[in-house]
Tab-separated table of C-alpha atoms in Angstrom:
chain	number	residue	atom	x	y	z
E	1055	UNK	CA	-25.509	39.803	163.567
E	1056	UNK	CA	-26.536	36.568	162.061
E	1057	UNK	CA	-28.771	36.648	158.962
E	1058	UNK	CA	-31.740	35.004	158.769
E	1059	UNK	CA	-31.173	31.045	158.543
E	1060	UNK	CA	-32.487	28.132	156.714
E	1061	UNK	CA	-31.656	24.178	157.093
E	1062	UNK	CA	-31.951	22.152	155.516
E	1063	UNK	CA	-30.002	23.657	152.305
E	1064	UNK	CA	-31.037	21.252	150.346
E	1065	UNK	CA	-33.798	18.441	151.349
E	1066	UNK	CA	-34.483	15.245	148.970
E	1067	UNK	CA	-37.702	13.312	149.751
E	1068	UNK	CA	-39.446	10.287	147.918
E	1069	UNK	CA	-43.231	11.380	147.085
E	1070	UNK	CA	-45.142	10.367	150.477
E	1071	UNK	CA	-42.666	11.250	152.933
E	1072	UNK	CA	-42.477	14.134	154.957
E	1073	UNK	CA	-39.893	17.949	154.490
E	1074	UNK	CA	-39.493	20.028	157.698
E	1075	UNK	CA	-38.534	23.213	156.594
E	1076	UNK	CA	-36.667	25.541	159.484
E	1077	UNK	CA	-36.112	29.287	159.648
E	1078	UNK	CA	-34.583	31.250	162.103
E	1079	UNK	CA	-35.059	35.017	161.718
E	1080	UNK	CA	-32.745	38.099	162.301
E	1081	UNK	CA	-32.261	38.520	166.220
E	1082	UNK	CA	-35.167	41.087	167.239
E	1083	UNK	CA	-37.476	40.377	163.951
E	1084	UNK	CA	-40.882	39.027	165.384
E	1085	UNK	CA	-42.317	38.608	161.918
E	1086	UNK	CA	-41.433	35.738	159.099
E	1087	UNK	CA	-42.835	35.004	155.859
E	1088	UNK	CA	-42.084	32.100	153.755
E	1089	UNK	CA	-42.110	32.380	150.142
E	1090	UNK	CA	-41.987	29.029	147.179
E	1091	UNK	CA	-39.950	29.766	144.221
E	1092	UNK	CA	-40.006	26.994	141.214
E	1093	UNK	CA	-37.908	27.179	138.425
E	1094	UNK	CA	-37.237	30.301	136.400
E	1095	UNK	CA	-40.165	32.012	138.108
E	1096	UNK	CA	-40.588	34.708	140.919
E	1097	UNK	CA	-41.296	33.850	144.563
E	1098	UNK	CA	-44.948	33.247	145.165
E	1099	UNK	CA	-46.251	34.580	148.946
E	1100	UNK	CA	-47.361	31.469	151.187
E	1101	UNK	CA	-48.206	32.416	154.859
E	1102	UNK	CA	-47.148	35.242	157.182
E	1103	UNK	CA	-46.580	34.736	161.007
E	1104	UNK	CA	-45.761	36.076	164.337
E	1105	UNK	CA	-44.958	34.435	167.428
E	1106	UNK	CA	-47.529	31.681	168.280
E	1107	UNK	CA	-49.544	33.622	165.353
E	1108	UNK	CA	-50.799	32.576	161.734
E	1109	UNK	CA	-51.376	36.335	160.508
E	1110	UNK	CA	-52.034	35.512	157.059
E	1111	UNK	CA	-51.781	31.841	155.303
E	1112	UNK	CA	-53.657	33.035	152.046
E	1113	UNK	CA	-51.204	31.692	149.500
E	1114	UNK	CA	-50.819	28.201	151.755
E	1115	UNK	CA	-52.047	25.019	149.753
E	1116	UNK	CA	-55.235	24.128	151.737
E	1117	UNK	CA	-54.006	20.027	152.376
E	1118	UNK	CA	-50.890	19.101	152.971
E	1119	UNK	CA	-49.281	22.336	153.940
E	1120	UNK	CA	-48.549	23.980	157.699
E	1121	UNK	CA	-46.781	26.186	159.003
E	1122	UNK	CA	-45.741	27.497	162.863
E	1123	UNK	CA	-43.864	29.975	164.431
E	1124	UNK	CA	-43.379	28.386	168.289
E	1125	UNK	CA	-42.776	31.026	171.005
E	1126	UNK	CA	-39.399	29.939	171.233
E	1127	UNK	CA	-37.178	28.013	168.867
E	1128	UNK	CA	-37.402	28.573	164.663
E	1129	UNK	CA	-40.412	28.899	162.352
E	1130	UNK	CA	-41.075	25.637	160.387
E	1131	UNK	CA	-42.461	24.640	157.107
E	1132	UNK	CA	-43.790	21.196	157.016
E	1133	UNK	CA	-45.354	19.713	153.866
E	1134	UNK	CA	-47.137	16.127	154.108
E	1135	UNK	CA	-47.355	13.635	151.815
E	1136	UNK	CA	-45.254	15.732	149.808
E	1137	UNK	CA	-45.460	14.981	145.958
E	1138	UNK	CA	-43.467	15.998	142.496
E	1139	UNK	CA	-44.582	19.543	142.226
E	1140	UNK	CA	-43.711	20.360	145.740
E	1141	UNK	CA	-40.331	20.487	144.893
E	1142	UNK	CA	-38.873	24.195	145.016
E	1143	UNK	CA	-36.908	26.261	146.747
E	1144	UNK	CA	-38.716	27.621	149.883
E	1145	UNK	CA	-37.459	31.159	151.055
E	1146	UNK	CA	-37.847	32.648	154.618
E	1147	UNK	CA	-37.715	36.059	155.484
E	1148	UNK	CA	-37.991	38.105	158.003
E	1149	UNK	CA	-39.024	42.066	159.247
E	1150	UNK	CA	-38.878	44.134	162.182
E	1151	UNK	CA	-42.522	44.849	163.845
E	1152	UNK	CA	-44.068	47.516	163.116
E	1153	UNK	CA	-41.623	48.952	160.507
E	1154	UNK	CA	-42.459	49.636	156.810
E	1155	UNK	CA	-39.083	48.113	154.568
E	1156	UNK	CA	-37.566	45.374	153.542
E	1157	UNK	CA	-37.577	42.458	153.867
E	1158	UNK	CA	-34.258	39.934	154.689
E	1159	UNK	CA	-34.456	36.702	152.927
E	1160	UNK	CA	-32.338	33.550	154.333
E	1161	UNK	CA	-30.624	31.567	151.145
E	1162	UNK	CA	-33.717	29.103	150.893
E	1163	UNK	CA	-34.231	25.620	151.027
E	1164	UNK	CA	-34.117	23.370	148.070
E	1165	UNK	CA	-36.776	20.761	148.566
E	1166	UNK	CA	-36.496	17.822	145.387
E	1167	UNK	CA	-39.228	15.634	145.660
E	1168	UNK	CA	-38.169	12.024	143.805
X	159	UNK	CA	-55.381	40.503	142.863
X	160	UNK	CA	-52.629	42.589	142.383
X	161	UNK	CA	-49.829	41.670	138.901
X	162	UNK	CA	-46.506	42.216	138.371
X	163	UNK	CA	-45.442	42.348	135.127
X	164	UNK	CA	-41.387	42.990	134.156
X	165	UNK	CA	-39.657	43.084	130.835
X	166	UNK	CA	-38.172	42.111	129.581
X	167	UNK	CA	-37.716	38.464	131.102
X	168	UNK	CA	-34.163	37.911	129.652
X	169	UNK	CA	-31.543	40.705	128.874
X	170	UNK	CA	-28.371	39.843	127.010
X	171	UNK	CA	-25.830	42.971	126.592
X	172	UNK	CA	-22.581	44.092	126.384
X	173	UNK	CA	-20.224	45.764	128.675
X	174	UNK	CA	-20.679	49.633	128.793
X	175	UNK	CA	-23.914	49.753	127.406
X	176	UNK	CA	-27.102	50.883	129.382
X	177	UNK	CA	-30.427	49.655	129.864
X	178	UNK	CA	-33.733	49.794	131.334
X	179	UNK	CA	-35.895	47.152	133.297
X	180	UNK	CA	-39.481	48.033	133.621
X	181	UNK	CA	-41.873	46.987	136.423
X	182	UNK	CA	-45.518	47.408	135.879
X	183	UNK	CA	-48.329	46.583	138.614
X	184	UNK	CA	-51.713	46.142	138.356
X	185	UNK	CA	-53.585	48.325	141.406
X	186	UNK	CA	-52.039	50.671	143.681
X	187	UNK	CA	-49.312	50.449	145.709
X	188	UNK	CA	-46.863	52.684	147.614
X	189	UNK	CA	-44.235	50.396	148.257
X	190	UNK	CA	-41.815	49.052	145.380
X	191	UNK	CA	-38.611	46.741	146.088
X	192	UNK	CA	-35.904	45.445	143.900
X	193	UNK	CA	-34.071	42.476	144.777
X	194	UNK	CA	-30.995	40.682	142.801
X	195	UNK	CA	-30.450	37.160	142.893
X	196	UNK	CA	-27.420	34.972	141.678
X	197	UNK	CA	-28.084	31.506	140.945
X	198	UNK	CA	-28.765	29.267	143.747
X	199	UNK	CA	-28.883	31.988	146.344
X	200	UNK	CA	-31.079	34.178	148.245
X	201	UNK	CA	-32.201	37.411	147.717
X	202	UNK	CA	-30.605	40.217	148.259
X	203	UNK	CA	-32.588	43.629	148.925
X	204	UNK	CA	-31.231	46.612	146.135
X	205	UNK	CA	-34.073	49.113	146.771
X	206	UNK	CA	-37.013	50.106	148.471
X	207	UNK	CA	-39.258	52.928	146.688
X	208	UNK	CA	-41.870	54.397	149.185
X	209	UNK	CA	-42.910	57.227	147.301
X	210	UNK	CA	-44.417	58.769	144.086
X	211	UNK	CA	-41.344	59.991	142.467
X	212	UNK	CA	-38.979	58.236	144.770
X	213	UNK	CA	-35.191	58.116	143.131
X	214	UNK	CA	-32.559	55.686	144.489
X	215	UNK	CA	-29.254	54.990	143.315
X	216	UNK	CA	-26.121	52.544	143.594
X	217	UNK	CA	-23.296	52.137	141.843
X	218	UNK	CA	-24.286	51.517	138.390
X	219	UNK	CA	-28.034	50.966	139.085
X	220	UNK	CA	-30.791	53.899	139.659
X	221	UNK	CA	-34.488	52.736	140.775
X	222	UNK	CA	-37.689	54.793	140.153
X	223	UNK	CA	-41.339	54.596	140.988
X	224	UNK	CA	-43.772	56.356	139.510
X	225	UNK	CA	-46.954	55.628	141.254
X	226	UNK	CA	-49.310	56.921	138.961
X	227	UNK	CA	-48.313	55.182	136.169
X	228	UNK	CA	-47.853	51.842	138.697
X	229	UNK	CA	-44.396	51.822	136.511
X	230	UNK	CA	-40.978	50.958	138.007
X	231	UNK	CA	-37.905	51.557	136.493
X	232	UNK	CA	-34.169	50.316	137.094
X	233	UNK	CA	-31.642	51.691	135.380
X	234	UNK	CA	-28.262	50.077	134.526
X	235	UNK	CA	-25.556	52.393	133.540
X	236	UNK	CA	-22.057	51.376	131.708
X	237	UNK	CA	-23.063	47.662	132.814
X	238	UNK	CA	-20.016	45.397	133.745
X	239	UNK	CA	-20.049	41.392	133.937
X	240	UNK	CA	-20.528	41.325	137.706
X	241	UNK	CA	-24.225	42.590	137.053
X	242	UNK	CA	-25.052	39.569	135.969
X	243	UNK	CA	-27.608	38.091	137.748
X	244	UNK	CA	-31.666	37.623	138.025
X	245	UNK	CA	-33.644	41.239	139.043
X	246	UNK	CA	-36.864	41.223	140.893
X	247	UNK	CA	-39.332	43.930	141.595
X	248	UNK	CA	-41.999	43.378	144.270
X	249	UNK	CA	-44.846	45.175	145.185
X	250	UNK	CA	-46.446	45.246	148.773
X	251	UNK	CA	-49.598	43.911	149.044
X	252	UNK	CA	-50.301	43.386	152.593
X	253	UNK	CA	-51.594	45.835	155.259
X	254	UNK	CA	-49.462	48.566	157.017
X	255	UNK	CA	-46.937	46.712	158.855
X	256	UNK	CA	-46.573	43.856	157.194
X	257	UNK	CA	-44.519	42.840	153.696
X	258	UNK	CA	-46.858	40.783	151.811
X	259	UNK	CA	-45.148	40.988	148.599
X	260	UNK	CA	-46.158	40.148	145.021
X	261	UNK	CA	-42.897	39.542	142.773
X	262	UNK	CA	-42.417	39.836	139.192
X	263	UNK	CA	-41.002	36.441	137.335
X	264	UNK	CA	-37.755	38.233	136.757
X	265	UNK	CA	-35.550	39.701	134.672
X	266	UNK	CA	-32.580	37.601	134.028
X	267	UNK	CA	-29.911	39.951	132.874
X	268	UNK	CA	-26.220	38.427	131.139
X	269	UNK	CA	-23.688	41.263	130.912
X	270	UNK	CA	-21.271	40.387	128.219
X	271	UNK	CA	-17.458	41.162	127.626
C-alpha cells in the first residue's frame, strides 16, 4: 500500500505568487492533518480535515491560508500572496477514523519563498 | 495550551554508550508518540504510549510514559551511528478520535564512532 503522498517535493515561489500544496492519504484514511515545520524546530499543528470537512483549522494563519479536502481527489494546501516566512516544509498526515494511534506522515513539501 | 518541552535539544555521544531523552508536557494527556526524523525526510512513527506506565521497546530504544509526572522517557541503549537522527515526542491534544498533536522542538542526537 502506498504511503501517504506529497507533490510538490520541493516548491520555489517569488513573494506574491501563489504554492498549492497536495496530499494524498493512505488508501482507507478519511482524516488528514497538515503540519508547518521551519528550521530546526518541531512541527507546529495547522488544520485538521475530513472529506468535504474543516474539523479543526485552529493553528491556520487567519489571511492568506486555506485548506480543502474535496470528496474526491487529494487534500490541498494553498497559501496566497505567499511571503518570506512562509517558507517551510509543510507535512501531511493521515489516520484511520475513528481509531486512537498514530499518525503516518508523507515526506513533506519544501516550500522556499524568494 | 498544552507545552512540550524535551532535553536536551542536541545530544553528541559515542558508540556504546547510553542515554536518556526526556519529554515533559504541560497538562494532561494520555497519549505520547515518538517519531525519528533524518534530515530532509518525513517522519517516521517509533512509539505510541497510551497508558500510565506504558513500556515499549525496539532494538536499542525503550519508550516510557509516566502520566503523572507528564514525563516521557526514551531510552537509547549501546547507541550505534545509524541512530543518528532528530527525535520527537508529541502529545495529543485533540478530542477522542482525532491526532491533534503538540511536538517538542527536538532532540537532535549525533552518535559518534
Amino acid at each position: 500500500n502506498a504511503g501517504v503522498m506529497q507533490n510538490p517535493r520541493h516548491l520555489v515561489r517569488r513573494r506574491g505568487q501563489e504554492a498549492r500544496l497536495r496530499c494524498s492519504p493512505v488508501k482507507g484514511h478519511s482524516h488528514v492533518y497538515w503540519y508547518r515545520q521551519l528550521p530546526e524546530e518541531g512541527l507546529k499543528f495547522m488544520v485538521y480535515l475530513q472529506k468535504e470537512n474543516i474539523i479543526d483549522e485552529s493553528g491556520m494563519p487567519k489571511e492568506r491560508f486555506s485548506a480543502e479536502f474535496p470528496k474526491e481527489g487529494p487534500s490541498i494546501l494553498r497559501i496566497q500572496q505567499v511571503v518570506r516566512g512562509d517558507s517551510a516544509a509543510y507535512f501531511c498526515a493521515s489516520s484511520r477514523q475513528g481509531m486512537t494511534g498514530e499518525l503516518f506522515f508523507g515526506e513533506g513539501s519544501r516550500l522556499t519563498v524568494l | 495550551e498544552l507545552k512540550v518541552e524535551q532535553n536536551p535539544l542536541f545530544l553528541s555521544m559515542q558508540e556504546g554508550k547510553n542515554y536518556t531523552i526526556y519529554c515533559n508536557y504541560s497538562t494532561t494527556s494520555d497519549r505520547l508518540y515518538w517519531y525519528r526524523q533524518d534530515p530532509g525526510k518525513s517522519l517516521e512513527s517509533l512509539f505510541v504510549l497510551l497508558s500510565n506506565g506504558a513500556v515499549k521497546q525496539e532494538g536499542r530504544l525503550m519508550a516510557s510514559l509516566d502520566t503523572k509526572a507528564r514525563l516521557s522517557t526514551l531510552h537509547i541503549t549501546a547507541a550505534v551511528h545509524d541512530l543518528s537522527a532528530t527525535y520527537f515526542c508529541a502529545v495529543d491534544k485533540g478530542q477522542g478520535g482525532s491526532e491533534k498533536l503538540v511536538f517538542g522542538k527536538g532532540t537532535k542526537l549525533t552518535v559518534n564512532p
